[in-house]
């Protein structure tokens, strides 16, 4: 049967996160961006929502199950509040979800309970590299097998929470397996060095750094995949859904802001929204947002059913990227010169929409 | 019901059948009927008719039952079995249009006339006008709103309906154009037409009502069969009404007139509900054409070694691969909006906004995809040896009828802004 209604639980989830996103994230976003500092209390209250533990099974300290659809629902709401802070909030997921999906039983038993505590765990994922033409299948960071350990070499970019991480999940090209592999590396490993803070067009509050690995030794037991490499498909699909849902969230924020503004702003004696060239832009935005959300839901639903939806997840991540950028750009346009001024959030959303897919999206599309 | 994208079992079975019909009965005559504009695809019509009768019968029965049991708000406690009519319709239409959109439009059924009667007709009217679609020879229903001077601006229709108090009959006068299946419904079968006319021109929309005219009614004459860019298999007729008399009970909705702008323009608004079901149908037809063009192009290119990667890095894709991925995604976007608009209607929930969204998007998608396919296939795409050029011609109508792309965008815009017709023209 086709149905587009949220279950009672999902409605509650969406309402809760929406409230948090509008009351906390949206309020904190501008100040965070301008001061390049995410407020600790806001992040702590996000952690207190328990979103990540709710996707982890009980045996690993959580109280729920992994559902991409639920993930898509709450991620859209978070990004509706602010995409930059959302990345900060979701940073632990970038380690926990790969562990859950690709880790060994022993690794899950050992590490996953760390994600169910009172404090946000100090864990950072390192996938992206400071290169153009990035491809997760052909990483420049290498892992060379030497007996019972690997030697890692290379540089990583946009490692969120690198500065105070205790563990890193480092993705590297396993030369022996000829594919991508991920390693849990302690922060105090010799040869591992946190580099400069990365500065971008947007996401200025995001604590993210370059990470350098110079002959870093890590035991075989710290490897997520098996001898033949790690199956990154599920991990990537999970990220694709999340990033596409973020795109929907950013777009919806921009669209609603522009819509409300257009009804208030008077030019030539009428609200600008009563002109077709503005009204039609807004209608197109609404249509595109709905279409993208439906694609996100469908792909997530299929994956939750255990079906193969890699291609769908890939397609929607791309589509959401274009859509979010177009909608955010349209929102700036609807506000005219005022949209260009940092008093309004739309210029920030335009920067964030671009950054989301340049940085995060590059990883999976 | 929680979020779900599963095609219902019953729809799946039916879908297999219509896929088969599209492939084996429709496709092979597609070119022929494109080149023989006013001929009728009887083989298809006779083949599909028994199946349509069943659908019509089931839908009629259900709507009469729903009426008896209170007002169709069936979703509430989950007691009543939810309708799957609209979802079945869009799957069927999508499949048939994949075969050929013009021939699909020749499907004998109550079609838009049925939708109007279902939307506002009394149980008695449903019996009287729709029962004929459940037995006998193939029949067609048609809906005539458009006039030479009134297309998008439906409030400007000039066809009049006057009550003759002596005979208690309505007398229709005026000219309708672009009536899909107008000839089939009015003179080639025992069909019905829903004709929009005004009881009082000074009242604008508030004065307009739909009337049912049965085939063969004196005073109704087909004056022209149009020749078109595409969907040439489809019958598009001009019909003139000259003192055409119909029984009093053939008016749909209340004959009582309200002042314009009065809180309810019920007669008109009620019947505008027709569009809530017909727009998803048009959207589905658009998606069928788009899928036909996409699949053909994809397979042709695949034979040349150009395939669609599952999830390759973007910079490794060729321009053609990017085009294919874009088309594939657009197809999905249009289809999901269409599915949503139909499923909402089946669930008894409002869907006007969603229906217009689906219509806008799929009209754009089919136009873009078919034009792109012609481009990608080069001379093959442009050649009348293949069907791709035809799909491009067929596609365009979906952005025009049942409200143009702009008109449906306008509807979406009004709804999201909370604006009236006056506030957003
Ligand atoms: C093959 C075919 C089959 C058809 N079948 C039927 C049928 O079965 N029954 C029926 O009643 N009609 C039918 N139609 C008519 C169809 O619905 C109309 O052609 C359509 O609604 C557009 O009206 P128009 O052609 O008069 O264009 P116009 O209304 O003259 O529009 C011309 C252009 O102006 C734009 N426009 C108009 N008003 C606005 C506005 N306010 N804002 C922005 N843009 C605007 C339109 O979008 C369009 O691009 C059919 C038409 C065709 C071609």
GROMACS .gro file of N, CA, C and O in nm, chain A residues 179-261:
model
  332
  179UNK      N    1   4.101  -0.203  -0.195
  179UNK     CA    2   3.975  -0.130  -0.176
  179UNK      C    3   3.981  -0.046  -0.049
  179UNK      O    4   4.082  -0.043   0.020
  180UNK      N    5   3.868   0.020  -0.024
  180UNK     CA    6   3.862   0.110   0.091
  180UNK      C    7   3.840   0.032   0.221
  180UNK      O    8   3.766  -0.065   0.226
  181UNK      N    9   3.908   0.076   0.324
  181UNK     CA   10   3.901   0.011   0.454
  181UNK      C   11   3.898   0.123   0.559
  181UNK      O   12   3.949   0.232   0.536
  182UNK      N   13   3.835   0.096   0.673
  182UNK     CA   14   3.835   0.197   0.779
  182UNK      C   15   3.901   0.143   0.904
  182UNK      O   16   3.891   0.023   0.933
  183UNK      N   17   3.972   0.229   0.976
  183UNK     CA   18   4.048   0.188   1.093
  183UNK      C   19   4.015   0.279   1.211
  183UNK      O   20   4.007   0.400   1.195
  184UNK      N   21   3.999   0.215   1.327
  184UNK     CA   22   3.980   0.295   1.449
  184UNK      C   23   4.118   0.323   1.507
  184UNK      O   24   4.187   0.233   1.553
  185UNK      N   25   4.156   0.450   1.504
  185UNK     CA   26   4.291   0.487   1.542
  185UNK      C   27   4.287   0.575   1.668
  185UNK      O   28   4.216   0.675   1.670
  186UNK      N   29   4.362   0.537   1.773
  186UNK     CA   30   4.366   0.622   1.893
  186UNK      C   31   4.432   0.756   1.860
  186UNK      O   32   4.527   0.760   1.780
  187UNK      N   33   4.384   0.860   1.922
  187UNK     CA   34   4.433   0.994   1.889
  187UNK      C   35   4.579   1.013   1.928
  187UNK      O   36   4.650   1.095   1.871
  188UNK      N   37   4.624   0.935   2.026
  188UNK     CA   38   4.762   0.956   2.071
  188UNK      C   39   4.862   0.868   1.995
  188UNK      O   40   4.976   0.852   2.036
  189UNK      N   41   4.819   0.811   1.884
  189UNK     CA   42   4.911   0.728   1.805
  189UNK      C   43   5.026   0.814   1.752
  189UNK      O   44   5.006   0.928   1.711
  190UNK      N   45   5.145   0.753   1.750
  190UNK     CA   46   5.260   0.825   1.696
  190UNK      C   47   5.240   0.850   1.547
  190UNK      O   48   5.195   0.761   1.475
  191UNK      N   49   5.273   0.970   1.503
  191UNK     CA   50   5.261   1.002   1.360
  191UNK      C   51   5.128   1.063   1.323
  191UNK      O   52   5.110   1.110   1.212
  192UNK      N   53   5.034   1.062   1.417
  192UNK     CA   54   4.903   1.123   1.389
  192UNK      C   55   4.904   1.266   1.441
  192UNK      O   56   4.938   1.291   1.556
  193UNK      N   57   4.869   1.359   1.353
  193UNK     CA   58   4.877   1.497   1.394
  193UNK      C   59   4.755   1.574   1.344
  193UNK      O   60   4.721   1.570   1.224
  194UNK      N   61   4.689   1.644   1.436
  194UNK     CA   62   4.577   1.729   1.397
  194UNK      C   63   4.632   1.859   1.343
  194UNK      O   64   4.710   1.926   1.410
  195UNK      N   65   4.594   1.893   1.221
  195UNK     CA   66   4.649   2.012   1.157
  195UNK      C   67   4.563   2.135   1.179
  195UNK      O   68   4.496   2.149   1.282
  196UNK      N   69   4.564   2.222   1.080
  196UNK     CA   70   4.493   2.350   1.092
  196UNK      C   71   4.341   2.330   1.093
  196UNK      O   72   4.290   2.234   1.038
  197UNK      N   73   4.277   2.426   1.153
  197UNK     CA   74   4.132   2.427   1.143
  197UNK      C   75   4.095   2.464   0.999
  197UNK      O   76   4.153   2.555   0.941
  198UNK      N   77   3.997   2.394   0.943
  198UNK     CA   78   3.955   2.423   0.806
  198UNK      C   79   3.856   2.538   0.807
  198UNK      O   80   3.764   2.543   0.888
  199UNK      N   81   3.876   2.630   0.716
  199UNK     CA   82   3.785   2.744   0.703
  199UNK      C   83   3.715   2.736   0.569
  199UNK      O   84   3.781   2.716   0.466
  200UNK      N   85   3.585   2.751   0.570
  200UNK     CA   86   3.507   2.736   0.448
  200UNK      C   87   3.421   2.858   0.422
  200UNK      O   88   3.412   2.948   0.505
  201UNK      N   89   3.353   2.856   0.310
  201UNK     CA   90   3.259   2.964   0.277
  201UNK      C   91   3.146   2.970   0.379
  201UNK      O   92   3.095   3.077   0.414
  202UNK      N   93   3.105   2.853   0.427
  202UNK     CA   94   3.000   2.846   0.529
  202UNK      C   95   3.046   2.755   0.642
  202UNK      O   96   3.165   2.725   0.653
  203UNK      N   97   2.954   2.711   0.724
  203UNK     CA   98   2.986   2.618   0.834
  203UNK      C   99   3.100   2.669   0.920
  203UNK      O  100   3.188   2.593   0.960
  204UNK      N  101   3.099   2.797   0.947
  204UNK     CA  102   3.214   2.852   1.019
  204UNK      C  103   3.223   2.810   1.165
  204UNK      O  104   3.330   2.814   1.224
  205UNK      N  105   3.108   2.770   1.220
  205UNK     CA  106   3.113   2.728   1.360
  205UNK      C  107   3.161   2.584   1.373
  205UNK      O  108   3.191   2.536   1.482
  206UNK      N  109   3.167   2.516   1.263
  206UNK     CA  110   3.200   2.374   1.267
  206UNK      C  111   3.346   2.352   1.305
  206UNK      O  112   3.438   2.398   1.237
  207UNK      N  113   3.365   2.279   1.417
  207UNK     CA  114   3.501   2.247   1.461
  207UNK      C  115   3.555   2.138   1.370
  207UNK      O  116   3.528   2.021   1.390
  208UNK      N  117   3.630   2.176   1.270
  208UNK     CA  118   3.682   2.072   1.182
  208UNK      C  119   3.822   2.106   1.136
  208UNK      O  120   3.855   2.221   1.110
  209UNK      N  121   3.903   2.003   1.128
  209UNK     CA  122   4.046   2.023   1.104
  209UNK      C  123   4.098   1.927   0.999
  209UNK      O  124   4.034   1.827   0.967
  210UNK      N  125   4.217   1.959   0.954
  210UNK     CA  126   4.291   1.865   0.870
  210UNK      C  127   4.356   1.764   0.962
  210UNK      O  128   4.387   1.795   1.077
  211UNK      N  129   4.372   1.643   0.913
  211UNK     CA  130   4.438   1.540   0.992
  211UNK      C  131   4.552   1.482   0.908
  211UNK      O  132   4.531   1.448   0.792
  212UNK      N  133   4.671   1.478   0.968
  212UNK     CA  134   4.785   1.422   0.895
  212UNK      C  135   4.824   1.288   0.955
  212UNK      O  136   4.830   1.273   1.078
  213UNK      N  137   4.851   1.193   0.870
  213UNK     CA  138   4.893   1.061   0.916
  213UNK      C  139   5.027   1.030   0.852
  213UNK      O  140   5.038   1.025   0.730
  214UNK      N  141   5.127   1.013   0.939
  214UNK     CA  142   5.260   0.985   0.887
  214UNK      C  143   5.311   0.856   0.951
  214UNK      O  144   5.344   0.853   1.068
  215UNK      N  145   5.310   0.748   0.873
  215UNK     CA  146   5.350   0.616   0.922
  215UNK      C  147   5.281   0.581   1.056
  215UNK      O  148   5.345   0.538   1.151
  216UNK      N  149   5.152   0.600   1.060
  216UNK     CA  150   5.076   0.568   1.182
  216UNK      C  151   5.049   0.418   1.185
  216UNK      O  152   4.996   0.362   1.088
  217UNK      N  153   5.087   0.352   1.294
  217UNK     CA  154   5.064   0.208   1.304
  217UNK      C  155   4.934   0.179   1.376
  217UNK      O  156   4.902   0.238   1.478
  218UNK      N  157   4.857   0.085   1.318
  218UNK     CA  158   4.732   0.049   1.382
  218UNK      C  159   4.712  -0.103   1.367
  218UNK      O  160   4.738  -0.160   1.259
  219UNK      N  161   4.668  -0.167   1.476
  219UNK     CA  162   4.655  -0.313   1.477
  219UNK      C  163   4.546  -0.363   1.383
  219UNK      O  164   4.448  -0.291   1.355
  220UNK      N  165   4.559  -0.485   1.336
  220UNK     CA  166   4.460  -0.542   1.245
  220UNK      C  167   4.323  -0.546   1.311
  220UNK      O  168   4.220  -0.528   1.246
  221UNK      N  169   4.321  -0.568   1.442
  221UNK     CA  170   4.193  -0.576   1.513
  221UNK      C  171   4.116  -0.444   1.507
  221UNK      O  172   3.995  -0.441   1.532
  222UNK      N  173   4.183  -0.336   1.470
  222UNK     CA  174   4.118  -0.205   1.464
  222UNK      C  175   4.056  -0.177   1.327
  222UNK      O  176   4.004  -0.070   1.302
  223UNK      N  177   4.064  -0.278   1.240
  223UNK     CA  178   4.014  -0.264   1.104
  223UNK      C  179   3.865  -0.298   1.102
  223UNK      O  180   3.825  -0.399   1.159
  224UNK      N  181   3.782  -0.217   1.036
  224UNK     CA  182   3.638  -0.245   1.035
  224UNK      C  183   3.599  -0.359   0.942
  224UNK      O  184   3.519  -0.443   0.975
  225UNK      N  185   3.655  -0.360   0.823
  225UNK     CA  186   3.619  -0.465   0.729
  225UNK      C  187   3.706  -0.588   0.745
  225UNK      O  188   3.794  -0.591   0.830
  226UNK      N  189   3.684  -0.689   0.662
  226UNK     CA  190   3.764  -0.810   0.665
  226UNK      C  191   3.884  -0.799   0.573
  226UNK      O  192   3.919  -0.690   0.528
  227UNK      N  193   3.944  -0.914   0.544
  227UNK     CA  194   4.062  -0.918   0.458
  227UNK      C  195   4.034  -0.853   0.323
  227UNK      O  196   4.119  -0.787   0.264
  228UNK      N  197   3.914  -0.879   0.273
  228UNK     CA  198   3.882  -0.834   0.136
  228UNK      C  199   3.843  -0.687   0.131
  228UNK      O  200   3.804  -0.636   0.027
  229UNK      N  201   3.851  -0.621   0.243
  229UNK     CA  202   3.811  -0.480   0.244
  229UNK      C  203   3.679  -0.464   0.314
  229UNK      O  204   3.615  -0.561   0.356
  230UNK      N  205   3.636  -0.340   0.325
  230UNK     CA  206   3.515  -0.311   0.401
  230UNK      C  207   3.402  -0.284   0.302
  230UNK      O  208   3.422  -0.221   0.199
  231UNK      N  209   3.284  -0.333   0.335
  231UNK     CA  210   3.170  -0.302   0.248
  231UNK      C  211   3.116  -0.165   0.289
  231UNK      O  212   3.049  -0.151   0.390
  232UNK      N  213   3.150  -0.066   0.208
  232UNK     CA  214   3.110   0.070   0.244
  232UNK      C  215   2.970   0.105   0.194
  232UNK      O  216   2.918   0.211   0.224
  233UNK      N  217   2.911   0.015   0.118
  233UNK     CA  218   2.783   0.046   0.054
  233UNK      C  219   2.678   0.095   0.154
  233UNK      O  220   2.618   0.201   0.136
  234UNK      N  221   2.657   0.016   0.260
  234UNK     CA  222   2.553   0.053   0.356
  234UNK      C  223   2.586   0.183   0.428
  234UNK      O  224   2.498   0.265   0.454
  235UNK      N  225   2.714   0.198   0.457
  235UNK     CA  226   2.757   0.320   0.525
  235UNK      C  227   2.730   0.441   0.436
  235UNK      O  228   2.675   0.542   0.479
  236UNK      N  229   2.768   0.428   0.310
  236UNK     CA  230   2.749   0.539   0.218
  236UNK      C  231   2.600   0.567   0.197
  236UNK      O  232   2.557   0.682   0.193
  237UNK      N  233   2.521   0.462   0.186
  237UNK     CA  234   2.378   0.483   0.166
  237UNK      C  235   2.318   0.558   0.284
  237UNK      O  236   2.235   0.647   0.266
  238UNK      N  237   2.362   0.521   0.402
  238UNK     CA  238   2.312   0.589   0.520
  238UNK      C  239   2.348   0.738   0.514
  238UNK      O  240   2.265   0.825   0.544
  239UNK      N  241   2.471   0.767   0.471
  239UNK     CA  242   2.512   0.907   0.459
  239UNK      C  243   2.437   0.977   0.347
  239UNK      O  244   2.405   1.095   0.357
  240UNK      N  245   2.415   0.905   0.238
  240UNK     CA  246   2.343   0.966   0.126
  240UNK      C  247   2.203   1.009   0.168
  240UNK      O  248   2.158   1.120   0.136
  241UNK      N  249   2.137   0.922   0.242
  241UNK     CA  250   2.002   0.955   0.288
  241UNK      C  251   2.009   1.077   0.381
  241UNK      O  252   1.931   1.171   0.370
  242UNK      N  253   2.107   1.074   0.471
  242UNK     CA  254   2.116   1.183   0.568
  242UNK      C  255   2.145   1.316   0.499
  242UNK      O  256   2.083   1.418   0.528
  243UNK      N  257   2.237   1.313   0.405
  243UNK     CA  258   2.275   1.438   0.341
  243UNK      C  259   2.162   1.491   0.252
  243UNK      O  260   2.135   1.611   0.244
  244UNK      N  261   2.091   1.397   0.188
  244UNK     CA  262   1.977   1.439   0.106
  244UNK      C  263   1.867   1.498   0.195
  244UNK      O  264   1.806   1.599   0.161
  245UNK      N  265   1.847   1.437   0.310
  245UNK     CA  266   1.746   1.489   0.403
  245UNK      C  267   1.787   1.627   0.454
  245UNK      O  268   1.704   1.716   0.474
  246UNK      N  269   1.918   1.646   0.473
  246UNK     CA  270   1.965   1.779   0.512
  246UNK      C  271   1.936   1.879   0.401
  246UNK      O  272   1.898   1.994   0.428
  247UNK      N  273   1.955   1.837   0.278
  247UNK     CA  274   1.923   1.925   0.165
  247UNK      C  275   1.778   1.968   0.168
  247UNK      O  276   1.745   2.085   0.150
  248UNK      N  277   1.690   1.872   0.197
  248UNK     CA  278   1.548   1.903   0.205
  248UNK      C  279   1.523   2.003   0.319
  248UNK      O  280   1.446   2.099   0.305
  249UNK      N  281   1.591   1.980   0.431
  249UNK     CA  282   1.574   2.068   0.547
  249UNK      C  283   1.618   2.212   0.519
  249UNK      O  284   1.546   2.307   0.551
  250UNK      N  285   1.735   2.226   0.459
  250UNK     CA  286   1.784   2.360   0.424
  250UNK      C  287   1.688   2.428   0.327
  250UNK      O  288   1.650   2.544   0.344
  251UNK      N  289   1.647   2.352   0.226
  251UNK     CA  290   1.558   2.408   0.124
  251UNK      C  291   1.426   2.451   0.186
  251UNK      O  292   1.373   2.558   0.155
  252UNK      N  293   1.375   2.369   0.275
  252UNK     CA  294   1.246   2.404   0.337
  252UNK      C  295   1.259   2.530   0.421
  252UNK      O  296   1.171   2.616   0.420
  253UNK      N  297   1.368   2.542   0.493
  253UNK     CA  298   1.390   2.663   0.573
  253UNK      C  299   1.390   2.785   0.482
  253UNK      O  300   1.323   2.885   0.508
  254UNK      N  301   1.466   2.775   0.373
  254UNK     CA  302   1.480   2.889   0.282
  254UNK      C  303   1.348   2.922   0.215
  254UNK      O  304   1.308   3.039   0.204
  255UNK      N  305   1.280   2.819   0.172
  255UNK     CA  306   1.151   2.838   0.105
  255UNK      C  307   1.049   2.906   0.198
  255UNK      O  308   0.984   3.003   0.161
  256UNK      N  309   1.037   2.856   0.320
  256UNK     CA  310   0.938   2.913   0.411
  256UNK      C  311   0.970   3.058   0.446
  256UNK      O  312   0.882   3.142   0.455
  257UNK      N  313   1.099   3.083   0.462
  257UNK     CA  314   1.139   3.220   0.495
  257UNK      C  315   1.104   3.314   0.380
  257UNK      O  316   1.048   3.422   0.399
  258UNK      N  317   1.136   3.271   0.258
  258UNK     CA  318   1.109   3.353   0.141
  258UNK      C  319   0.959   3.372   0.120
  258UNK      O  320   0.913   3.481   0.086
  259UNK      N  321   0.885   3.265   0.142
  259UNK     CA  322   0.739   3.272   0.126
  259UNK      C  323   0.679   3.376   0.222
  259UNK      O  324   0.601   3.463   0.182
  260UNK      N  325   0.719   3.367   0.349
  260UNK     CA  326   0.663   3.459   0.447
  260UNK      C  327   0.705   3.603   0.418
  260UNK      O  328   0.627   3.697   0.431
  261UNK      N  329   0.829   3.617   0.378
  261UNK     CA  330   0.880   3.750   0.345
  261UNK      C  331   0.803   3.810   0.227
  261UNK      O  332   0.764   3.927   0.229
   0.00000   0.00000   0.00000
